[in-house]
Amino acid sequence: MKYLLIISLLFQSLLATAKQITFYGSFSGPQPLTEIKATLWDITEGYRDVGLGRVKKYELTFDEKGGFKVLLNAAKPGIYKLAYTVKGSPGAVDFFVMPDKDVHASFTVTNSTATLDLAKDINEETRVLYQVNTAVTPIIMRIYRENKNPDSVKMELGEIKELYAKAKAGYSGKSTFIKTYLDEAAFFQYTAILYDYPGLYKGRKKNKDNIWVMQPTYYNDGYDYKKYLNQDGVMLHLDAPLYWLDQYIAVNHAPVNVTDKAKVLDNYLQQAYQLVTNQQLRDAYSFYKLSSYLKATKGLIPTSETEQIIADNLHKIKDTAYTNVLSVSVQKSKRMLAGAEGFKFALENTGGKPVYLKDYAGKYLYVDVWATWCGPCKKERPFFDQLASRYQDKNIRFVGVSIDNVNQKQKWLDMVNADTNIAIDQLFAGSGSAFVNYYDITAIPRFLIFDPNGKLLQYDAPRPSNTAITALLDQLVGTK
């Protein structure tokens, strides 16, 4: 009986934790609803869920009057971001959501701008976030749009400090999260632009002849860096901390005359470990840097030293959610090295029948990964056709692999059936397919080359429009 009581209490506790609230409202104005798209993102866990790609999102659907309603399982107070586009112009609003209170969000749309109505039951936390973001965003956009020298920009950045300070002073609520959020947002927004803008200014072609000399005091901003870098996890609900840390190291501690990407990566991470004691930020930054490195070096054979650098830094991450994802990425990267076994599962031909790469055994394969919606892919197609015709009688086959969504399959089929080039085989994999996952296809067009034994030769082969491809294929098939 005692155990049944415990189970009953646990069940009641779970029900209480999972209590639903309603996020509802409307978009009203002269714009057709078909020109408005909106998604609600649950970012209550901040960068951790964003970086791991597991943020919950809710696509909003509108009734005939522009109304919408979403049921949320809000387990704790936190921020939800409503991102929208009106006629293709983007915007976003942060809402502070509490587990015990429904949220109403009424927007008035004018042209391509949506304005939140603050008069309709908006909590004080959402109000202060909206007002300060609405004031700060135009300043940031103006800074990057105009071409003022960095000294002038630094003066404008003072406005950001003042706006956040004013918002914090005027906040009448009791949420320590919001107070900390406003304080940290001021620091990271200000300093992220402070470190980023000079490089952007110097890199613009029209400024090459301009003389602007950075003074030794340029980066002095009056902030206690350690105070902000080593606070609690609130900072990881912001966009700027990881980028700021990267820029700070680039300006102050980047290695000189080091070109090896793995050694540069290691230097950045070692500097971050010295600067930051907050383990959450350390882990998030390490995950960000290692993920970026693995993505940038796909298909490149690592040295033993590089592998050791990756392993050593991977072991310093305490959060197993990050290490699990990175370990999978490391293993996946091995599939993209020369000599790796090719994809073993079936793809579908235009007749709906399964085709395997092993079916092409004895011939080289030049594979075009594409989609019907991909403009650059279409630009490569005439060159791909020319190559297929040029090597039609050689020991090589040309294969297109579509990664269109399944609901675009008929469009793909219509397009390839209208094609008259019989020297190209067209296969369908689909987006999110085993093929896409196996080769971690995140951008197209991509061209792969396999040897006659079905092993990968090149993960990122030259495009058909690149003259280097003919020299490579000539070498492979023995053409003079």
Tab-separated table of C-alpha atoms in Angstrom:
chain	number	residue	atom	x	y	z
A	1	MET	CA	0.000	0.000	0.000
A	2	LYS	CA	2.858	2.378	0.863
A	3	TYR	CA	4.395	1.876	-2.584
A	4	LEU	CA	1.059	2.534	-4.310
A	5	LEU	CA	0.761	5.800	-2.367
A	6	ILE	CA	4.258	6.859	-3.422
A	7	ILE	CA	3.499	6.055	-7.069
A	8	SER	CA	0.225	7.983	-6.839
A	9	LEU	CA	2.000	11.026	-5.404
A	10	LEU	CA	4.683	10.871	-8.094
A	11	PHE	CA	2.020	10.653	-10.799
A	12	GLN	CA	0.192	13.669	-9.357
A	13	SER	CA	3.506	15.552	-9.246
A	14	LEU	CA	4.160	14.800	-12.917
A	15	LEU	CA	0.682	15.985	-13.841
A	16	ALA	CA	1.233	19.227	-11.957
A	17	THR	CA	4.604	19.784	-13.652
A	18	ALA	CA	3.105	19.183	-17.087
A	19	LYS	CA	0.212	21.629	-16.617
A	20	GLN	CA	-0.609	23.229	-19.941
A	21	ILE	CA	-0.950	26.921	-20.605
A	22	THR	CA	-2.317	28.576	-23.717
A	23	PHE	CA	-0.281	30.902	-25.912
A	24	TYR	CA	-2.835	32.691	-28.059
A	25	GLY	CA	-3.358	35.895	-30.016
A	26	SER	CA	-3.642	37.269	-33.527
A	27	PHE	CA	-1.945	39.036	-36.418
A	28	SER	CA	-4.278	41.707	-37.763
A	29	GLY	CA	-3.857	44.206	-40.582
A	30	PRO	CA	-4.218	44.610	-44.336
A	31	GLN	CA	-1.619	41.976	-45.256
A	32	PRO	CA	-2.991	38.639	-46.537
A	33	LEU	CA	-2.432	35.858	-44.010
A	34	THR	CA	-0.590	33.872	-46.685
A	35	GLU	CA	2.205	36.478	-46.454
A	36	ILE	CA	2.652	35.933	-42.708
A	37	LYS	CA	4.644	33.004	-41.300
A	38	ALA	CA	5.290	32.565	-37.576
A	39	THR	CA	7.036	30.029	-35.345
A	40	LEU	CA	7.199	29.899	-31.554
A	41	TRP	CA	10.504	28.591	-30.163
A	42	ASP	CA	10.961	27.275	-26.628
A	43	ILE	CA	14.373	28.616	-25.558
A	44	THR	CA	13.881	28.181	-21.827
A	45	GLU	CA	17.068	26.075	-21.746
A	46	GLY	CA	19.014	28.622	-23.785
A	47	TYR	CA	22.033	27.812	-25.970
A	48	ARG	CA	22.286	24.221	-24.763
A	49	ASP	CA	19.140	23.142	-26.566
A	50	VAL	CA	19.829	25.487	-29.492
A	51	GLY	CA	23.338	24.124	-29.983
A	52	LEU	CA	22.173	20.541	-29.684
A	53	GLY	CA	19.414	21.158	-32.228
A	54	ARG	CA	16.607	20.075	-29.953
A	55	VAL	CA	14.706	23.296	-29.349
A	56	LYS	CA	10.960	22.720	-29.355
A	57	LYS	CA	9.155	24.739	-31.974
A	58	TYR	CA	5.519	25.347	-32.763
A	59	GLU	CA	4.471	26.429	-36.240
A	60	LEU	CA	1.540	28.824	-35.875
A	61	THR	CA	-1.575	28.255	-37.947
A	62	PHE	CA	-4.071	31.090	-38.384
A	63	ASP	CA	-7.845	31.102	-38.512
A	64	GLU	CA	-9.719	33.323	-40.989
A	65	LYS	CA	-9.218	36.366	-38.724
A	66	GLY	CA	-5.502	35.835	-38.155
A	67	GLY	CA	-5.966	34.217	-34.755
A	68	PHE	CA	-3.701	31.478	-33.425
A	69	LYS	CA	-3.535	29.248	-30.350
A	70	VAL	CA	-0.820	26.922	-29.056
A	71	LEU	CA	-0.851	24.703	-25.964
A	72	LEU	CA	2.456	24.698	-24.077
A	73	ASN	CA	3.826	22.453	-21.342
A	74	ALA	CA	5.626	25.233	-19.500
A	75	ALA	CA	7.498	23.445	-16.715
A	76	LYS	CA	9.363	26.534	-15.472
A	77	PRO	CA	9.594	30.295	-16.111
A	78	GLY	CA	11.598	31.160	-19.189
A	79	ILE	CA	11.763	32.795	-22.580
A	80	TYR	CA	9.900	31.774	-25.708
A	81	LYS	CA	10.805	33.522	-28.961
A	82	LEU	CA	8.088	34.221	-31.518
A	83	ALA	CA	9.877	34.561	-34.863
A	84	TYR	CA	7.856	35.760	-37.838
A	85	THR	CA	8.115	37.005	-41.388
A	86	VAL	CA	5.729	39.428	-43.046
A	87	LYS	CA	6.145	39.571	-46.831
A	88	GLY	CA	9.555	37.995	-46.310
A	89	SER	CA	10.748	40.596	-43.778
A	90	PRO	CA	11.813	38.944	-40.493
A	91	GLY	CA	11.084	39.948	-36.924
A	92	ALA	CA	11.051	38.367	-33.467
A	93	VAL	CA	9.622	39.009	-30.012
A	94	ASP	CA	10.761	37.468	-26.719
A	95	PHE	CA	7.998	36.416	-24.322
A	96	PHE	CA	8.603	35.634	-20.666
A	97	VAL	CA	6.361	32.664	-19.978
A	98	MET	CA	5.319	31.448	-16.529
A	99	PRO	CA	3.875	27.972	-15.873
A	100	ASP	CA	0.704	29.256	-14.218
A	101	LYS	CA	-0.421	31.956	-16.647
A	102	ASP	CA	-1.687	31.991	-20.217
A	103	VAL	CA	-0.013	34.348	-22.700
A	104	HIS	CA	-1.826	36.704	-25.038
A	105	ALA	CA	0.039	38.217	-27.995
A	106	SER	CA	-1.780	40.598	-30.319
A	107	PHE	CA	0.156	41.981	-33.306
A	108	THR	CA	-0.796	44.823	-35.614
A	109	VAL	CA	0.721	44.407	-39.068
A	110	THR	CA	1.562	47.426	-41.205
A	111	ASN	CA	3.303	46.757	-44.515
A	112	SER	CA	6.116	44.363	-43.511
A	113	THR	CA	6.260	45.358	-39.826
A	114	ALA	CA	4.445	43.659	-36.935
A	115	THR	CA	3.985	45.612	-33.691
A	116	LEU	CA	3.101	43.944	-30.392
A	117	ASP	CA	0.137	45.479	-28.585
A	118	LEU	CA	1.383	46.106	-25.025
A	119	ALA	CA	-2.051	47.095	-23.740
A	120	LYS	CA	-3.498	43.585	-23.796
A	121	ASP	CA	-2.499	41.536	-20.764
A	122	ILE	CA	1.278	41.487	-21.328
A	123	ASN	CA	3.308	40.619	-18.230
A	124	GLU	CA	5.877	43.123	-17.004
A	125	GLU	CA	8.793	40.875	-17.971
A	126	THR	CA	7.689	40.599	-21.595
A	127	ARG	CA	6.944	44.327	-21.681
A	128	VAL	CA	10.448	45.349	-20.579
A	129	LEU	CA	12.107	42.849	-22.953
A	130	TYR	CA	10.035	44.090	-25.870
A	131	GLN	CA	10.628	47.762	-25.156
A	132	VAL	CA	14.394	47.470	-24.749
A	133	ASN	CA	14.807	45.157	-27.769
A	134	THR	CA	12.663	47.473	-29.898
A	135	ALA	CA	14.945	50.358	-28.922
A	136	VAL	CA	18.284	48.525	-29.235
A	137	THR	CA	17.743	46.635	-32.515
A	138	PRO	CA	17.595	49.766	-34.738
A	139	ILE	CA	20.875	50.994	-33.229
A	140	ILE	CA	22.607	47.714	-34.059
A	141	MET	CA	21.150	47.690	-37.585
A	142	ARG	CA	22.223	51.311	-38.090
A	143	ILE	CA	25.762	50.579	-36.932
A	144	TYR	CA	26.232	47.760	-39.422
A	145	ARG	CA	24.389	49.502	-42.252
A	146	GLU	CA	26.306	52.749	-42.065
A	147	ASN	CA	30.023	53.018	-42.632
A	148	LYS	CA	31.271	55.116	-39.736
A	149	ASN	CA	34.745	54.569	-38.368
A	150	PRO	CA	34.944	52.453	-35.202
A	151	ASP	CA	35.600	55.449	-32.924
A	152	SER	CA	32.243	56.911	-33.929
A	153	VAL	CA	30.574	53.531	-33.530
A	154	LYS	CA	31.954	53.178	-30.011
A	155	MET	CA	30.196	56.382	-29.059
A	156	GLU	CA	26.922	55.040	-30.475
A	157	LEU	CA	27.347	51.857	-28.485
A	158	GLY	CA	27.017	53.956	-25.351
A	159	GLU	CA	23.330	54.257	-26.250
A	160	ILE	CA	22.957	50.511	-25.843
A	161	LYS	CA	24.394	50.637	-22.328
A	162	GLU	CA	22.046	53.463	-21.391
A	163	LEU	CA	18.961	51.752	-22.795
A	164	TYR	CA	19.570	48.524	-20.911
A	165	ALA	CA	20.373	50.424	-17.694
A	166	LYS	CA	17.160	52.417	-18.077
A	167	ALA	CA	15.137	49.237	-18.717
A	168	LYS	CA	16.603	47.541	-15.643
A	169	ALA	CA	15.959	50.589	-13.447
A	170	GLY	CA	12.367	50.850	-14.689
A	171	TYR	CA	11.555	47.162	-14.259
A	172	SER	CA	9.019	46.846	-11.428
A	173	GLY	CA	8.797	43.053	-11.375
A	174	LYS	CA	10.495	40.618	-9.023
A	175	SER	CA	12.174	38.210	-11.452
A	176	THR	CA	15.893	37.979	-10.706
A	177	PHE	CA	16.240	36.203	-14.068
A	178	ILE	CA	15.066	39.321	-15.945
A	179	LYS	CA	17.282	41.658	-13.917
A	180	THR	CA	20.322	39.492	-14.589
A	181	TYR	CA	19.304	39.039	-18.229
A	182	LEU	CA	19.125	42.819	-18.807
A	183	ASP	CA	22.468	43.374	-17.098
A	184	GLU	CA	24.238	40.661	-19.069
A	185	ALA	CA	22.553	41.620	-22.351
A	186	ALA	CA	24.005	45.121	-22.015
A	187	PHE	CA	27.514	43.744	-21.515
A	188	PHE	CA	27.460	41.143	-24.267
A	189	GLN	CA	25.670	43.295	-26.870
A	190	TYR	CA	28.025	46.218	-26.288
A	191	THR	CA	31.273	44.288	-26.193
A	192	ALA	CA	30.396	41.845	-28.989
A	193	ILE	CA	29.967	44.734	-31.433
A	194	LEU	CA	32.973	46.558	-29.974
A	195	TYR	CA	35.210	43.606	-30.859
A	196	ASP	CA	33.518	42.726	-34.124
A	197	TYR	CA	33.150	46.078	-35.856
A	198	PRO	CA	36.819	47.128	-36.424
A	199	GLY	CA	37.546	43.981	-38.455
A	200	LEU	CA	34.403	44.508	-40.500
A	201	TYR	CA	35.318	48.138	-41.134
A	202	LYS	CA	38.848	47.320	-42.225
A	203	GLY	CA	37.628	44.503	-44.454
A	204	ARG	CA	35.246	46.625	-46.510
A	205	LYS	CA	36.743	47.373	-49.916
A	206	LYS	CA	35.678	51.006	-49.863
A	207	ASN	CA	37.688	51.549	-46.672
A	208	LYS	CA	41.005	50.193	-47.936
A	209	ASP	CA	42.380	53.688	-48.513
A	210	ASN	CA	40.935	55.165	-45.332
A	211	ILE	CA	43.351	55.712	-42.483
A	212	TRP	CA	41.956	54.696	-39.136
A	213	VAL	CA	44.351	53.888	-36.331
A	214	MET	CA	43.038	52.059	-33.299
A	215	GLN	CA	44.066	53.728	-30.075
A	216	PRO	CA	45.412	51.541	-27.242
A	217	THR	CA	42.363	52.449	-25.176
A	218	TYR	CA	39.832	51.493	-27.853
A	219	TYR	CA	38.702	48.305	-26.127
A	220	ASN	CA	38.406	49.905	-22.684
A	221	ASP	CA	34.738	49.665	-21.797
A	222	GLY	CA	34.563	49.815	-18.005
A	223	TYR	CA	33.267	46.260	-17.631
A	224	ASP	CA	34.573	43.618	-15.250
A	225	TYR	CA	34.870	40.702	-17.672
A	226	LYS	CA	35.282	38.019	-15.019
A	227	LYS	CA	32.056	39.116	-13.334
A	228	TYR	CA	30.081	38.405	-16.498
A	229	LEU	CA	31.976	35.400	-17.815
A	230	ASN	CA	31.579	33.490	-14.592
A	231	GLN	CA	27.996	34.226	-13.585
A	232	ASP	CA	25.216	31.663	-13.657
A	233	GLY	CA	23.520	30.145	-16.702
A	234	VAL	CA	21.356	33.154	-17.506
A	235	MET	CA	23.982	34.304	-20.001
A	236	LEU	CA	23.370	31.244	-22.140
A	237	HIS	CA	19.885	32.511	-22.936
A	238	LEU	CA	21.536	35.304	-24.915
A	239	ASP	CA	22.870	35.163	-28.483
A	240	ALA	CA	26.094	37.019	-27.847
A	241	PRO	CA	28.283	35.296	-25.165
A	242	LEU	CA	29.852	32.591	-27.350
A	243	TYR	CA	30.445	35.042	-30.179
A	244	TRP	CA	31.844	37.632	-27.763
A	245	LEU	CA	34.261	35.109	-26.265
A	246	ASP	CA	35.423	34.131	-29.743
A	247	GLN	CA	36.003	37.751	-30.727
A	248	TYR	CA	37.751	38.561	-27.442
A	249	ILE	CA	40.230	35.720	-27.915
A	250	ALA	CA	40.723	36.638	-31.588
A	251	VAL	CA	41.687	40.194	-30.649
A	252	ASN	CA	43.722	39.503	-27.525
A	253	HIS	CA	45.027	35.946	-27.614
A	254	ALA	CA	44.890	34.543	-31.144
A	255	PRO	CA	48.055	32.627	-32.173
A	256	VAL	CA	50.434	34.420	-34.522
A	257	ASN	CA	51.745	32.732	-37.686
A	258	VAL	CA	49.853	29.496	-36.993
A	259	THR	CA	48.000	28.105	-40.002
A	260	ASP	CA	47.181	24.577	-38.827
A	261	LYS	CA	43.443	24.638	-38.089
A	262	ALA	CA	43.652	22.086	-35.295
A	263	LYS	CA	46.366	24.054	-33.493
A	264	VAL	CA	44.377	27.274	-33.878
A	265	LEU	CA	41.331	25.489	-32.442
A	266	ASP	CA	43.387	24.205	-29.511
A	267	ASN	CA	44.759	27.680	-28.790
A	268	TYR	CA	41.280	29.214	-28.686
A	269	LEU	CA	39.999	26.527	-26.337
A	270	GLN	CA	42.984	26.775	-23.991
A	271	GLN	CA	42.502	30.543	-23.797
A	272	ALA	CA	38.804	30.054	-23.044
A	273	TYR	CA	39.608	27.599	-20.236
A	274	GLN	CA	41.862	30.213	-18.633
A	275	LEU	CA	39.337	33.035	-18.974
A	276	VAL	CA	36.204	31.171	-17.935
A	277	THR	CA	35.495	29.215	-14.760
A	278	ASN	CA	31.754	28.820	-15.436
A	279	GLN	CA	31.523	25.199	-16.600
A	280	GLN	CA	28.303	25.802	-18.543
A	281	LEU	CA	29.962	28.461	-20.674
A	282	ARG	CA	33.133	26.397	-21.040
A	283	ASP	CA	31.151	23.427	-22.287
A	284	ALA	CA	28.988	25.495	-24.627
A	285	TYR	CA	32.006	27.267	-26.132
A	286	SER	CA	33.966	24.025	-26.546
A	287	PHE	CA	30.966	22.423	-28.236
A	288	TYR	CA	30.594	25.441	-30.540
A	289	LYS	CA	34.284	25.431	-31.539
A	290	LEU	CA	34.634	21.672	-31.951
A	291	SER	CA	31.413	21.417	-33.963
A	292	SER	CA	32.539	24.230	-36.244
A	293	TYR	CA	35.946	22.604	-36.715
A	294	LEU	CA	34.510	19.178	-37.553
A	295	LYS	CA	32.114	20.751	-40.037
A	296	ALA	CA	34.886	22.775	-41.720
A	297	THR	CA	37.246	19.806	-42.058
A	298	LYS	CA	34.831	17.160	-43.366
A	299	GLY	CA	36.622	14.939	-45.856
A	300	LEU	CA	40.136	15.915	-44.717
A	301	ILE	CA	42.308	13.115	-43.320
A	302	PRO	CA	43.398	14.118	-39.787
A	303	THR	CA	46.931	13.657	-38.501
A	304	SER	CA	47.569	11.781	-35.246
A	305	GLU	CA	48.283	15.157	-33.615
A	306	THR	CA	44.937	16.505	-34.796
A	307	GLU	CA	43.109	13.463	-33.458
A	308	GLN	CA	44.831	13.920	-30.100
A	309	ILE	CA	43.823	17.596	-29.942
A	310	ILE	CA	40.187	16.677	-30.625
A	311	ALA	CA	40.216	13.874	-28.042
A	312	ASP	CA	41.887	15.978	-25.323
A	313	ASN	CA	39.417	18.846	-25.668
A	314	LEU	CA	36.464	16.509	-25.935
A	315	HIS	CA	37.382	15.019	-22.555
A	316	LYS	CA	37.298	18.464	-20.925
A	317	ILE	CA	33.584	18.863	-21.624
A	318	LYS	CA	31.559	17.792	-18.593
A	319	ASP	CA	28.095	17.895	-20.163
A	320	THR	CA	27.485	14.451	-21.662
A	321	ALA	CA	24.770	15.795	-23.981
A	322	TYR	CA	27.487	17.751	-25.805
A	323	THR	CA	30.064	14.949	-25.776
A	324	ASN	CA	27.552	12.427	-27.106
A	325	VAL	CA	26.758	14.627	-30.110
A	326	LEU	CA	30.422	15.419	-30.749
A	327	SER	CA	31.427	11.740	-30.485
A	328	VAL	CA	28.833	10.872	-33.129
A	329	SER	CA	30.190	13.695	-35.322
A	330	VAL	CA	33.746	12.386	-34.969
A	331	GLN	CA	32.633	8.906	-35.983
A	332	LYS	CA	30.535	10.271	-38.819
A	333	SER	CA	33.491	12.272	-40.140
A	334	LYS	CA	35.357	9.017	-40.729
A	335	ARG	CA	32.763	8.082	-43.365
A	336	MET	CA	33.882	11.081	-45.402
A	337	LEU	CA	37.564	10.179	-45.638
A	338	ALA	CA	39.166	8.752	-48.752
A	339	GLY	CA	38.990	4.959	-48.611
A	340	ALA	CA	35.850	4.801	-46.472
A	341	GLU	CA	33.216	2.246	-47.435
A	342	GLY	CA	30.438	3.752	-49.513
A	343	PHE	CA	26.783	4.100	-48.551
A	344	LYS	CA	25.296	0.604	-48.391
A	345	PHE	CA	21.548	1.265	-48.327
A	346	ALA	CA	19.138	1.511	-51.220
A	347	LEU	CA	18.175	4.632	-53.114
A	348	GLU	CA	15.169	4.781	-55.410
A	349	ASN	CA	15.296	5.153	-59.181
A	350	THR	CA	12.667	6.879	-61.333
A	351	GLY	CA	10.783	3.613	-61.639
A	352	GLY	CA	10.511	3.261	-57.866
A	353	LYS	CA	12.955	0.347	-57.705
A	354	PRO	CA	15.858	0.127	-55.223
A	355	VAL	CA	19.369	0.870	-56.470
A	356	TYR	CA	22.569	0.326	-54.469
A	357	LEU	CA	25.975	1.882	-55.022
A	358	LYS	CA	27.341	-1.653	-55.219
A	359	ASP	CA	25.262	-2.057	-58.388
A	360	TYR	CA	27.875	0.183	-60.047
A	361	ALA	CA	30.773	-2.048	-58.998
A	362	GLY	CA	33.690	-1.935	-61.405
A	363	LYS	CA	33.140	1.703	-62.381
A	364	TYR	CA	33.999	5.068	-60.904
A	365	LEU	CA	31.032	7.150	-59.761
A	366	TYR	CA	30.683	10.931	-59.912
A	367	VAL	CA	27.635	11.744	-57.775
A	368	ASP	CA	25.726	15.020	-57.870
A	369	VAL	CA	23.757	15.641	-54.634
A	370	TRP	CA	21.058	18.150	-55.512
A	371	ALA	CA	17.423	19.272	-55.092
A	372	THR	CA	14.840	20.831	-57.389
A	373	TRP	CA	14.726	23.997	-55.250
A	374	CYS	CA	18.514	24.544	-55.310
A	375	GLY	CA	19.518	27.373	-57.659
A	376	PRO	CA	23.294	26.679	-57.615
A	377	CYS	CA	22.525	23.014	-58.350
A	378	LYS	CA	20.630	24.006	-61.481
A	379	LYS	CA	23.519	26.187	-62.634
A	380	GLU	CA	25.859	23.187	-62.393
A	381	ARG	CA	23.550	20.912	-64.373
A	382	PRO	CA	24.638	21.920	-67.924
A	383	PHE	CA	28.263	21.295	-66.950
A	384	PHE	CA	27.293	17.959	-65.389
A	385	ASP	CA	25.566	17.014	-68.666
A	386	GLN	CA	28.682	17.915	-70.646
A	387	LEU	CA	30.884	15.741	-68.422
A	388	ALA	CA	28.474	12.811	-68.684
A	389	SER	CA	28.556	13.062	-72.481
A	390	ARG	CA	32.329	13.495	-72.617
A	391	TYR	CA	33.009	10.345	-70.543
A	392	GLN	CA	30.058	8.282	-71.765
A	393	ASP	CA	32.271	5.520	-73.130
A	394	LYS	CA	34.701	5.490	-70.204
A	395	ASN	CA	34.815	3.527	-66.977
A	396	ILE	CA	32.729	6.022	-65.039
A	397	ARG	CA	29.034	6.599	-64.310
A	398	PHE	CA	27.290	9.886	-63.520
A	399	VAL	CA	24.556	9.787	-60.899
A	400	GLY	CA	22.241	12.458	-59.529
A	401	VAL	CA	20.900	11.964	-56.004
A	402	SER	CA	17.956	14.148	-55.021
A	403	ILE	CA	17.473	15.216	-51.408
A	404	ASP	CA	14.134	16.914	-52.022
A	405	ASN	CA	11.385	16.567	-49.435
A	406	VAL	CA	9.154	13.567	-50.022
A	407	ASN	CA	6.265	15.921	-50.857
A	408	GLN	CA	8.404	17.292	-53.709
A	409	LYS	CA	9.075	13.846	-55.131
A	410	GLN	CA	6.654	14.239	-58.014
A	411	LYS	CA	8.282	17.547	-58.944
A	412	TRP	CA	11.652	15.766	-58.999
A	413	LEU	CA	10.212	12.931	-61.057
A	414	ASP	CA	8.645	15.291	-63.605
A	415	MET	CA	11.923	17.189	-63.935
A	416	VAL	CA	14.162	14.153	-64.465
A	417	ASN	CA	11.676	12.384	-66.758
A	418	ALA	CA	11.780	15.425	-69.026
A	419	ASP	CA	15.560	15.091	-69.214
A	420	THR	CA	16.973	13.609	-72.407
A	421	ASN	CA	20.497	12.880	-71.137
A	422	ILE	CA	20.544	9.092	-70.846
A	423	ALA	CA	24.156	9.161	-69.616
A	424	ILE	CA	22.971	10.268	-66.150
A	425	ASP	CA	21.171	8.029	-63.671
A	426	GLN	CA	18.774	9.851	-61.335
A	427	LEU	CA	18.060	8.494	-57.856
A	428	PHE	CA	15.931	9.758	-54.974
A	429	ALA	CA	17.157	9.850	-51.363
A	430	GLY	CA	14.959	12.535	-49.791
A	431	SER	CA	15.674	15.156	-47.154
A	432	GLY	CA	16.399	13.757	-43.707
A	433	SER	CA	17.133	10.391	-45.295
A	434	ALA	CA	19.736	7.820	-44.277
A	435	PHE	CA	21.912	9.017	-47.166
A	436	VAL	CA	21.781	12.661	-45.985
A	437	ASN	CA	22.553	11.613	-42.432
A	438	TYR	CA	25.320	9.203	-43.453
A	439	TYR	CA	27.226	11.868	-45.370
A	440	ASP	CA	26.114	14.767	-43.150
A	441	ILE	CA	24.845	16.746	-46.141
A	442	THR	CA	24.143	20.239	-44.806
A	443	ALA	CA	24.726	22.223	-48.001
A	444	ILE	CA	24.312	21.551	-51.703
A	445	PRO	CA	25.396	21.215	-54.414
A	446	ARG	CA	27.886	18.592	-53.297
A	447	PHE	CA	29.772	16.182	-55.532
A	448	LEU	CA	31.170	12.835	-54.392
A	449	ILE	CA	33.514	10.460	-56.211
A	450	PHE	CA	33.663	6.705	-55.543
A	451	ASP	CA	36.187	4.192	-56.849
A	452	PRO	CA	35.292	0.955	-58.686
A	453	ASN	CA	35.278	-0.917	-55.357
A	454	GLY	CA	32.570	1.362	-53.967
A	455	LYS	CA	34.924	3.262	-51.656
A	456	LEU	CA	34.891	7.026	-51.320
A	457	LEU	CA	37.626	8.878	-53.177
A	458	GLN	CA	36.562	12.481	-52.570
A	459	TYR	CA	33.859	13.837	-50.282
A	460	ASP	CA	34.012	17.364	-51.668
A	461	ALA	CA	34.994	16.848	-55.290
A	462	PRO	CA	35.335	19.765	-57.735
A	463	ARG	CA	32.079	20.971	-59.238
A	464	PRO	CA	31.406	20.259	-62.929
A	465	SER	CA	31.925	23.965	-63.707
A	466	ASN	CA	35.432	23.795	-62.233
A	467	THR	CA	38.047	22.936	-64.869
A	468	ALA	CA	39.903	20.895	-62.232
A	469	ILE	CA	37.309	18.153	-62.539
A	470	THR	CA	38.274	17.174	-66.085
A	471	ALA	CA	41.924	16.803	-65.107
A	472	LEU	CA	40.900	14.617	-62.161
A	473	LEU	CA	38.515	12.434	-64.170
A	474	ASP	CA	41.038	12.101	-66.999
A	475	GLN	CA	43.541	10.816	-64.477
A	476	LEU	CA	41.055	8.328	-63.022
A	477	VAL	CA	39.780	6.824	-66.259
A	478	GLY	CA	43.036	7.095	-68.192
A	479	THR	CA	41.988	9.665	-70.775
A	480	LYS	CA	44.735	11.685	-72.427
